[in-house]
Coordinates of N, CA and C in Angstrom, one line a residue:
M1 N 199.2 127.9 295.3 CA 198.6 126.7 295.4 C 199.1 126.2 295.2
P2 N 199.8 125.1 294.8 CA 200.3 124.1 294.2 C 199.6 124.1 292.8
C3 N 200.5 124.8 291.2 CA 199.8 124.7 290.1 C 201.2 123.5 289.7
Y4 N 201.2 122.7 288.3 CA 202.2 122.4 287.7 C 201.8 122.2 285.8
A5 N 202.4 122.7 285.5 CA 202.5 122.6 284.1 C 202.5 121.2 283.7
I6 N 202.3 120.0 282.6 CA 202.7 119.5 282.0 C 202.5 119.7 280.7
D7 N 203.8 118.9 279.4 CA 203.7 119.2 278.2 C 203.4 120.8 277.8
G8 N 204.5 122.5 279.1 CA 203.9 123.7 278.6 C 203.0 123.5 279.0
V9 N 201.5 123.3 280.1 CA 200.5 123.5 279.3 C 200.6 123.3 281.0
I10 N 199.1 125.1 281.6 CA 199.8 126.3 283.0 C 198.4 125.7 282.5
P11 N 198.2 125.6 284.1 CA 196.2 126.0 284.9 C 195.9 127.4 284.4
V12 N 194.8 127.6 284.7 CA 194.1 129.0 284.7 C 193.4 128.5 285.7
V13 N 193.7 130.6 285.7 CA 191.9 129.9 287.8 C 192.1 131.6 287.8
H14 N 190.9 132.2 287.2 CA 190.5 132.7 286.8 C 190.5 134.4 288.1
P15 N 191.4 134.8 288.5 CA 191.4 136.3 289.8 C 190.5 135.6 290.9
S16 N 189.4 136.3 291.0 CA 187.6 136.4 291.3 C 187.2 134.6 292.2
S17 N 187.9 134.1 291.9 CA 187.3 132.5 292.3 C 189.0 132.6 293.4
H18 N 189.2 130.8 293.8 CA 189.2 131.2 295.1 C 190.0 129.4 295.4
V19 N 191.6 128.8 296.0 CA 192.0 127.7 295.2 C 192.5 127.5 296.6
H20 N 192.2 126.3 297.3 CA 192.3 126.4 298.6 C 193.9 125.7 298.4
P21 N 195.0 126.3 299.3 CA 196.3 126.3 299.2 C 196.9 125.0 300.0
T22 N 195.7 123.9 299.5 CA 196.3 122.1 299.2 C 195.4 121.9 298.4
A23 N 195.0 122.3 297.5 CA 194.4 121.6 296.3 C 196.2 121.7 295.3
V24 N 195.2 120.6 294.0 CA 195.9 120.4 292.9 C 195.8 120.7 291.9
L25 N 195.9 121.7 291.2 CA 196.1 121.7 289.8 C 196.5 121.4 288.5
I26 N 196.8 120.9 287.9 CA 197.4 120.1 286.7 C 196.8 120.0 285.6
G27 N 198.6 121.0 284.9 CA 197.7 120.8 283.0 C 196.9 121.9 283.1
D28 N 195.8 121.0 281.8 CA 194.8 121.8 281.0 C 193.8 121.6 281.3
V29 N 193.4 122.9 283.1 CA 192.8 123.3 283.7 C 192.1 124.2 283.4
H30 N 191.4 124.4 283.7 CA 191.0 126.0 283.7 C 189.2 126.1 284.9
V31 N 189.5 126.8 284.8 CA 188.5 128.0 286.4 C 188.3 129.6 285.8
G32 N 187.0 129.3 285.8 CA 186.3 131.2 285.5 C 186.4 131.0 286.8
P33 N 185.2 131.7 286.3 CA 185.3 133.0 287.3 C 184.4 133.1 288.7
G34 N 184.5 133.4 289.5 CA 184.1 132.9 291.0 C 183.8 131.7 291.3
C35 N 185.0 130.5 291.2 CA 184.7 129.5 291.7 C 185.7 129.5 292.7
Y36 N 185.4 128.3 293.7 CA 185.1 127.6 295.1 C 186.1 126.8 294.9
I37 N 187.4 126.1 295.1 CA 188.2 124.5 295.5 C 188.8 124.5 296.3
G38 N 188.7 123.5 297.3 CA 188.2 122.9 298.5 C 189.7 122.5 298.8
P39 N 189.9 122.2 299.6 CA 191.1 121.9 300.8 C 190.9 119.8 300.2
N40 N 192.6 119.9 299.3 CA 193.3 118.1 299.1 C 191.7 118.6 298.0
A41 N 191.2 118.9 297.4 CA 190.5 118.7 295.2 C 192.0 118.4 295.1
S42 N 192.9 117.4 293.9 CA 192.7 117.0 292.6 C 192.0 117.2 291.5
L43 N 192.6 118.0 290.6 CA 192.2 118.4 289.1 C 193.9 118.0 288.2
R44 N 193.2 117.6 287.6 CA 194.3 116.7 287.4 C 194.4 116.6 285.5
G45 N 194.9 117.2 285.0 CA 194.2 117.0 283.2 C 196.3 117.5 282.8
D46 N 196.5 116.3 283.1 CA 197.3 115.4 282.4 C 196.9 114.7 281.1
F47 N 196.0 114.9 281.1 CA 195.4 113.5 280.0 C 194.3 114.1 278.9
G48 N 193.1 115.1 280.3 CA 192.2 115.4 279.0 C 192.0 116.7 279.8
R49 N 191.3 117.9 279.1 CA 190.9 119.2 279.5 C 190.0 119.3 280.6
I50 N 189.6 120.1 281.8 CA 189.1 120.3 282.8 C 188.6 121.3 282.6
V51 N 187.2 121.6 283.0 CA 186.6 123.2 282.6 C 185.6 123.7 284.1
L52 N 185.9 125.0 284.7 CA 184.8 124.8 285.3 C 183.8 126.8 285.3
H53 N 182.8 126.1 284.9 CA 182.3 127.9 284.5 C 181.9 128.3 285.9
E54 N 181.2 129.3 285.3 CA 181.0 130.9 286.5 C 180.3 130.2 287.9
G55 N 181.4 130.0 289.5 CA 180.9 130.1 290.1 C 180.3 127.9 290.6
A56 N 180.8 128.0 289.9 CA 180.9 126.6 290.2 C 181.8 126.2 291.3
N57 N 181.2 124.9 292.0 CA 182.3 124.4 293.3 C 182.7 123.4 293.5
V58 N 184.3 122.7 293.4 CA 184.8 121.8 293.6 C 185.6 121.7 295.3
Q59 N 184.6 120.9 295.9 CA 185.0 120.4 297.4 C 186.1 119.8 298.1
D60 N 186.5 120.2 299.5 CA 187.5 119.0 299.9 C 187.7 117.7 299.9
C61 N 188.7 117.3 298.3 CA 189.3 115.3 299.1 C 189.0 114.9 298.1
C62 N 188.4 116.0 296.8 CA 187.7 115.7 295.1 C 188.8 115.7 294.5
V63 N 188.9 114.5 293.3 CA 189.1 114.2 292.2 C 187.7 114.5 291.1
V64 N 188.5 115.0 289.8 CA 188.8 115.5 288.6 C 189.7 114.9 287.6
H65 N 189.3 113.9 286.7 CA 190.3 113.2 286.0 C 190.0 112.8 284.8
G66 N 190.0 112.9 283.5 CA 189.5 112.0 282.2 C 190.8 110.8 281.2
F67 N 190.4 110.2 281.2 CA 191.0 109.7 279.1 C 191.7 110.5 278.5
P68 N 192.9 110.6 278.9 CA 193.9 111.2 276.5 C 192.6 112.0 275.8
A69 N 192.3 112.6 275.9 CA 191.7 113.9 274.7 C 190.2 113.2 275.3
S70 N 189.9 113.2 276.7 CA 188.7 113.3 277.1 C 188.4 115.3 277.3
E71 N 186.9 115.6 277.6 CA 186.4 116.9 278.7 C 185.5 116.8 279.7
T72 N 186.4 117.0 280.8 CA 185.8 116.8 282.3 C 185.2 117.7 282.8
V73 N 183.7 118.2 282.0 CA 183.5 119.8 282.4 C 181.5 120.4 283.3
V74 N 182.2 120.6 284.3 CA 181.5 121.3 285.6 C 180.7 123.0 284.6
E75 N 179.5 122.8 285.0 CA 178.6 124.1 284.4 C 178.5 124.8 285.1
R76 N 178.4 126.5 284.8 CA 177.8 127.3 286.1 C 177.0 127.0 287.2
N77 N 177.4 127.8 288.0 CA 176.7 126.7 289.6 C 177.0 125.9 290.2
G78 N 177.5 124.7 288.9 CA 177.8 123.0 289.3 C 177.9 123.6 290.9
H79 N 177.7 121.8 291.2 CA 178.4 122.2 292.6 C 179.3 120.5 293.1
I80 N 179.8 120.6 293.4 CA 180.4 119.3 293.6 C 180.7 118.8 295.2
G81 N 179.9 118.0 295.8 CA 180.4 117.9 297.1 C 181.7 116.8 297.6
H82 N 182.2 116.7 298.9 CA 183.0 116.1 299.2 C 183.3 114.9 299.4
G83 N 183.7 114.8 298.7 CA 185.3 113.4 297.8 C 184.6 112.8 296.8
A84 N 183.4 113.9 296.0 CA 183.3 113.0 295.0 C 184.1 113.1 293.9
V85 N 184.3 112.4 292.7 CA 185.4 112.0 291.9 C 185.0 112.1 290.4
L86 N 184.6 112.7 289.6 CA 185.0 112.7 288.1 C 185.7 112.6 287.5
H87 N 184.8 111.7 286.6 CA 186.3 111.3 285.5 C 185.4 111.1 284.1
G88 N 186.1 112.2 282.9 CA 185.8 112.8 282.6 C 184.5 112.6 281.5
C89 N 183.9 113.8 282.8 CA 182.1 114.1 282.6 C 182.0 114.6 281.8
V90 N 180.7 115.7 282.4 CA 179.7 116.1 281.8 C 178.7 117.1 282.6
I91 N 179.0 117.5 283.9 CA 177.9 118.4 285.0 C 177.3 119.3 284.4
R92 N 175.7 119.3 284.2 CA 175.3 120.2 283.5 C 174.9 121.6 284.9
H93 N 174.4 122.4 284.1 CA 173.9 123.9 284.4 C 173.7 123.7 285.9
D94 N 173.6 124.3 287.5 CA 172.7 124.5 288.3 C 172.8 123.1 289.3
A95 N 173.0 121.3 288.0 CA 173.3 120.4 288.8 C 174.4 120.7 290.3
L96 N 173.7 118.7 291.2 CA 175.1 119.8 292.1 C 175.1 117.6 292.6
V97 N 176.6 117.0 292.3 CA 176.9 115.4 293.0 C 177.0 115.7 294.1
G98 N 176.8 115.0 294.8 CA 176.7 114.3 297.1 C 178.0 113.8 296.9
M99 N 178.2 113.6 298.0 CA 179.4 113.5 298.8 C 179.6 112.1 298.1
K100 N 181.0 112.4 297.7 CA 181.7 110.1 297.9 C 180.8 110.0 296.6
A101 N 179.6 110.6 295.4 CA 179.7 110.1 294.9 C 180.5 110.2 293.4
V102 N 179.9 109.2 292.1 CA 181.2 108.8 291.3 C 180.6 109.1 289.8
V103 N 181.2 109.7 288.6 CA 180.6 110.7 287.7 C 181.7 109.7 287.1
M104 N 180.9 109.0 286.5 CA 182.5 108.3 285.5 C 181.7 108.5 284.2
D105 N 182.7 108.2 283.4 CA 183.8 108.3 281.6 C 182.2 109.1 280.5
G106 N 181.9 110.0 279.6 CA 182.1 109.9 279.3 C 179.8 109.6 279.6
A107 N 179.4 110.7 280.7 CA 178.5 110.6 281.8 C 178.3 112.4 281.5
E108 N 176.0 112.4 281.6 CA 175.8 114.2 282.1 C 174.9 113.6 282.8
L109 N 175.5 113.9 283.7 CA 174.1 114.6 285.2 C 173.2 116.2 284.5
G110 N 171.4 115.7 284.3 CA 171.3 117.2 283.9 C 170.9 118.8 284.7
A111 N 170.4 119.4 284.0 CA 170.5 120.2 284.9 C 169.5 120.4 285.5
Y112 N 169.8 121.6 287.4 CA 168.4 121.3 288.1 C 168.1 120.6 288.2
S113 N 169.7 118.8 288.9 CA 169.2 117.8 288.7 C 170.2 117.7 290.4
I114 N 170.0 117.0 291.0 CA 170.9 116.0 292.1 C 170.4 114.8 292.1
L115 N 172.2 114.9 292.4 CA 173.0 113.3 292.5 C 173.5 112.8 294.2
A116 N 172.3 112.2 294.5 CA 172.1 111.5 295.7 C 174.0 111.3 296.2
A117 N 174.8 111.4 297.6 CA 175.6 110.9 297.9 C 175.6 109.3 297.9
C118 N 177.0 109.1 297.3 CA 177.8 107.4 297.3 C 177.0 106.8 295.8
A119 N 176.8 107.8 295.6 CA 175.4 107.3 293.9 C 177.1 106.6 292.5
F120 N 176.3 106.0 292.0 CA 177.5 105.8 291.1 C 176.7 106.2 289.4
V121 N 177.0 106.4 289.3 CA 176.6 106.9 287.4 C 178.1 106.1 286.2
K122 N 177.3 105.8 285.0 CA 177.8 105.5 284.7 C 178.1 105.2 284.2
A123 N 179.4 105.1 283.0 CA 180.0 105.4 281.8 C 179.2 105.8 280.9
G124 N 178.8 106.6 279.8 CA 177.5 107.2 279.2 C 176.2 107.6 279.4
Q125 N 176.6 107.1 281.0 CA 175.4 107.7 280.7 C 174.4 108.6 281.1
V126 N 173.8 109.2 280.4 CA 173.4 110.0 280.8 C 171.7 110.7 281.3
L127 N 172.0 111.0 282.4 CA 170.4 112.1 283.5 C 169.7 112.5 283.2
P128 N 168.5 112.7 283.1 CA 167.5 113.8 282.9 C 168.1 115.1 283.9
E129 N 167.4 116.5 283.5 CA 167.0 117.6 283.9 C 166.2 117.0 285.3
R130 N 166.3 118.2 286.0 CA 165.3 118.9 287.1 C 164.8 117.6 287.7
S131 N 165.8 116.5 287.9 CA 165.4 114.4 288.6 C 166.5 114.7 289.7
L132 N 165.5 113.7 291.0 CA 166.6 113.0 291.9 C 167.3 111.8 292.3
I133 N 168.8 111.8 291.3 CA 169.1 110.4 291.2 C 169.5 110.0 292.4
A134 N 169.9 108.6 292.2 CA 171.2 107.8 293.9 C 170.2 106.4 293.1
G135 N 171.2 105.9 293.7 CA 171.2 104.0 292.8 C 172.8 104.4 293.2
L136 N 173.0 102.6 293.0 CA 174.7 102.4 292.4 C 173.7 100.9 291.3
P137 N 173.9 100.9 290.1 CA 173.9 102.4 290.1 C 172.7 103.2 289.7
A138 N 172.7 104.5 289.3 CA 172.2 105.4 289.8 C 171.2 105.4 288.7
K139 N 170.2 105.7 289.6 CA 168.8 106.0 288.7 C 168.3 107.2 289.2
V140 N 166.5 107.3 288.2 CA 166.1 108.3 288.7 C 165.4 107.8 289.6
L141 N 164.8 108.6 290.6 CA 164.0 108.4 291.7 C 162.3 109.1 291.0
R142 N 162.9 111.0 291.0 CA 161.6 111.1 290.4 C 162.0 112.6 290.3
A143 N 161.1 113.4 289.6 CA 161.2 114.9 289.2 C 161.4 115.6 291.0
L144 N 162.7 117.1 290.9 CA 162.7 117.9 291.8 C 162.0 119.0 291.8
S145 N 161.2 119.5 293.1 CA 160.5 120.4 293.0 C 160.7 121.4 292.9
E146 N 160.2 122.6 292.9 CA 160.0 124.2 292.6 C 161.4 124.3 294.5
D147 N 160.5 123.9 295.5 CA 161.4 124.5 296.8 C 162.5 124.0 296.1
E148 N 162.7 122.5 296.5 CA 164.5 121.3 295.9 C 165.1 121.8 295.2
I149 N 165.3 122.9 294.1 CA 165.8 123.7 293.0 C 165.9 124.5 293.3
R150 N 165.6 125.4 294.3 CA 166.2 126.6 295.3 C 166.6 126.3 296.3
W151 N 166.5 125.2 297.0 CA 167.3 124.5 298.0 C 169.3 124.9 297.7
K152 N 168.6 123.7 296.3 CA 170.7 123.2 295.6 C 171.1 124.6 295.4
L153 N 170.1 126.0 294.5 CA 170.6 127.4 294.3 C 171.3 127.7 295.5
E154 N 170.8 128.0 296.6 CA 170.4 128.3 297.4 C 171.9 128.5 298.4
G155 N 172.4 126.7 298.3 CA 173.7 126.3 299.0 C 174.6 126.7 298.3
T156 N 174.3 127.0 296.9 CA 175.9 126.8 296.2 C 175.7 128.6 296.6
R157 N 174.7 129.1 296.6 CA 175.3 130.7 296.2 C 176.3 130.6 297.9
T158 N 176.0 129.6 298.7 CA 176.2 130.1 299.9 C 178.7 129.9 299.5
Y159 N 178.4 128.7 298.8 CA 179.0 128.2 298.8 C 180.3 129.4 297.5
Q160 N 179.1 130.1 296.4 CA 180.4 131.5 296.2 C 180.3 133.0 297.6
Q161 N 180.0 132.9 298.1 CA 179.9 133.7 298.6 C 181.1 133.6 300.0
L162 N 181.4 131.6 300.3 CA 183.0 131.3 300.7 C 184.1 131.5 300.3
T163 N 182.9 131.6 298.7 CA 185.0 132.1 298.0 C 184.9 133.6 298.0
E164 N 184.6 134.6 298.4 CA 185.1 135.8 298.6 C 185.3 136.1 300.4
R165 N 184.7 135.1 300.7 CA 185.0 135.3 302.5 C 186.6 135.0 302.4
C166 N 186.8 133.7 301.8 CA 188.3 132.2 302.1 C 189.6 133.9 301.1
L167 N 188.9 134.9 300.1 CA 189.8 135.9 299.3 C 189.9 137.2 300.4
A168 N 189.2 137.5 301.1 CA 189.6 138.5 301.7 C 190.2 138.3 303.2
S169 N 190.0 137.0 304.1 CA 190.0 136.4 304.8 C 190.8 135.4 305.6
L170 N 190.8 134.3 304.5 CA 191.6 133.4 305.3 C 193.0 133.3 305.1
V171 N 192.9 132.4 306.5 CA 195.8 133.5 305.8 C 195.3 131.9 307.5
E172 N 196.5 131.3 306.7 CA 197.2 130.1 307.3 C 197.7 130.9 309.2
V173 N 197.7 130.6 310.7 CA 197.8 130.6 311.4 C 197.9 130.3 312.6
Q174 N 198.6 129.1 313.7 CA 199.2 129.1 314.8 C 197.9 129.1 314.6
P175 N 197.3 127.1 315.6 CA 196.3 127.5 316.5 C 196.3 128.1 317.9
L176 N 195.5 128.3 319.0 CA 195.2 128.9 319.9 C 195.9 128.2 320.7
A177 N 196.0 128.6 321.7 CA 195.8 127.5 322.7 C 194.8 127.0 323.9
A178 N 194.1 128.1 324.0 CA 192.8 128.4 324.5 C 192.0 128.8 323.3
A179 N 190.1 128.8 323.9 CA 189.4 129.9 322.6 C 189.0 131.1 324.0
E180 N 189.2 132.0 322.7 CA 189.3 133.6 323.4 C 187.0 133.6 324.3
A181 N 187.6 134.3 325.4 CA 186.7 134.3 326.3 C 184.4 135.0 325.5
D182 N 185.8 136.4 324.2 CA 184.5 137.2 323.5 C 184.6 136.7 322.5
R183 N 184.6 135.2 321.6 CA 185.2 133.9 320.5 C 184.2 134.2 319.8
P184 N 185.0 135.3 318.2 CA 183.8 135.4 317.5 C 182.8 134.7 317.2
G185 N 181.3 134.5 316.2 CA 181.7 133.2 315.6 C 181.4 134.0 314.0
L186 N 181.4 133.3 312.9 CA 181.2 132.6 311.7 C 179.9 133.6 311.2
R187 N 180.4 134.0 309.6 CA 179.5 134.3 309.6 C 178.8 134.2 308.0
A188 N 178.7 132.6 307.9 CA 178.6 132.2 307.2 C 176.7 131.3 306.9
G189 N 175.7 132.6 307.3 CA 174.8 132.4 306.8 C 174.2 131.9 306.7
A190 N 172.5 130.6 306.8 CA 172.4 130.9 307.0 C 171.3 128.6 306.8
H191 N 172.3 129.0 305.7 CA 171.5 127.3 304.6 C 171.7 126.5 305.6
Q192 N 170.3 125.3 305.5 CA 170.2 124.3 305.8 C 170.1 123.2 305.6
T193 N 170.6 121.9 305.9 CA 170.6 120.9 304.8 C 168.4 120.1 304.1
L194 N 168.5 119.5 303.0 CA 167.8 120.0 302.7 C 167.3 119.3 303.9
H195 N 166.5 117.9 304.4 CA 165.9 117.5 305.5 C 166.0 118.0 306.4
A196 N 166.7 119.5 306.3 CA 166.0 120.1 307.6 C 164.9 121.8 307.1
A197 N 164.9 121.8 305.8 CA 164.3 122.6 305.1 C 163.7 121.9 304.9
T198 N 162.9 121.1 305.0 CA 161.4 120.6 304.3 C 160.7 119.5 305.3
R199 N 161.5 119.6 306.8 CA 160.6 119.0 307.7 C 159.2 119.6 308.1
G200 N 158.4 119.4 308.9 CA 157.5 119.9 309.1 C 156.8 120.6 307.8

């Protein structure tokens, strides 16, 4: 994985975590146990500190950064969707940041909350626990049900299992010219979208 020291400060990655070889970690970055860092994610601890707690995931093409002397934190089981931007904020435990969402400096997403895709959380905005939040700027739409909170945790566990799968079997290869006749399937579990899980 591309890891870079700056001012003598070296990123820290727990050996039980997976950082994709195309992700970039710079400086004061702390990746705790069982975390997943996806392809092309950028965690730039060149101004402020970045901390990922146990079981968090930061998916492909996410950007995590902050102003000088800031701290950007994703707490235990935090779930950061594809292409999201976190800048000097705090994502409380078991919260989910949707795809392409932006969370600005000094903002806080409450525990067990879900921030919808493409939402924009203003600087300094503090959002409550167990809430569905969406919009530009982000607003609380309603409280989450226990089923929705369980759905989110199941999705995060799927990423924790992906960490284990990557550590066990992810290798760089040359592509095949054609699919094998007995091509194996993936052991990715049966987690569904929230839309599919709540239908009917």
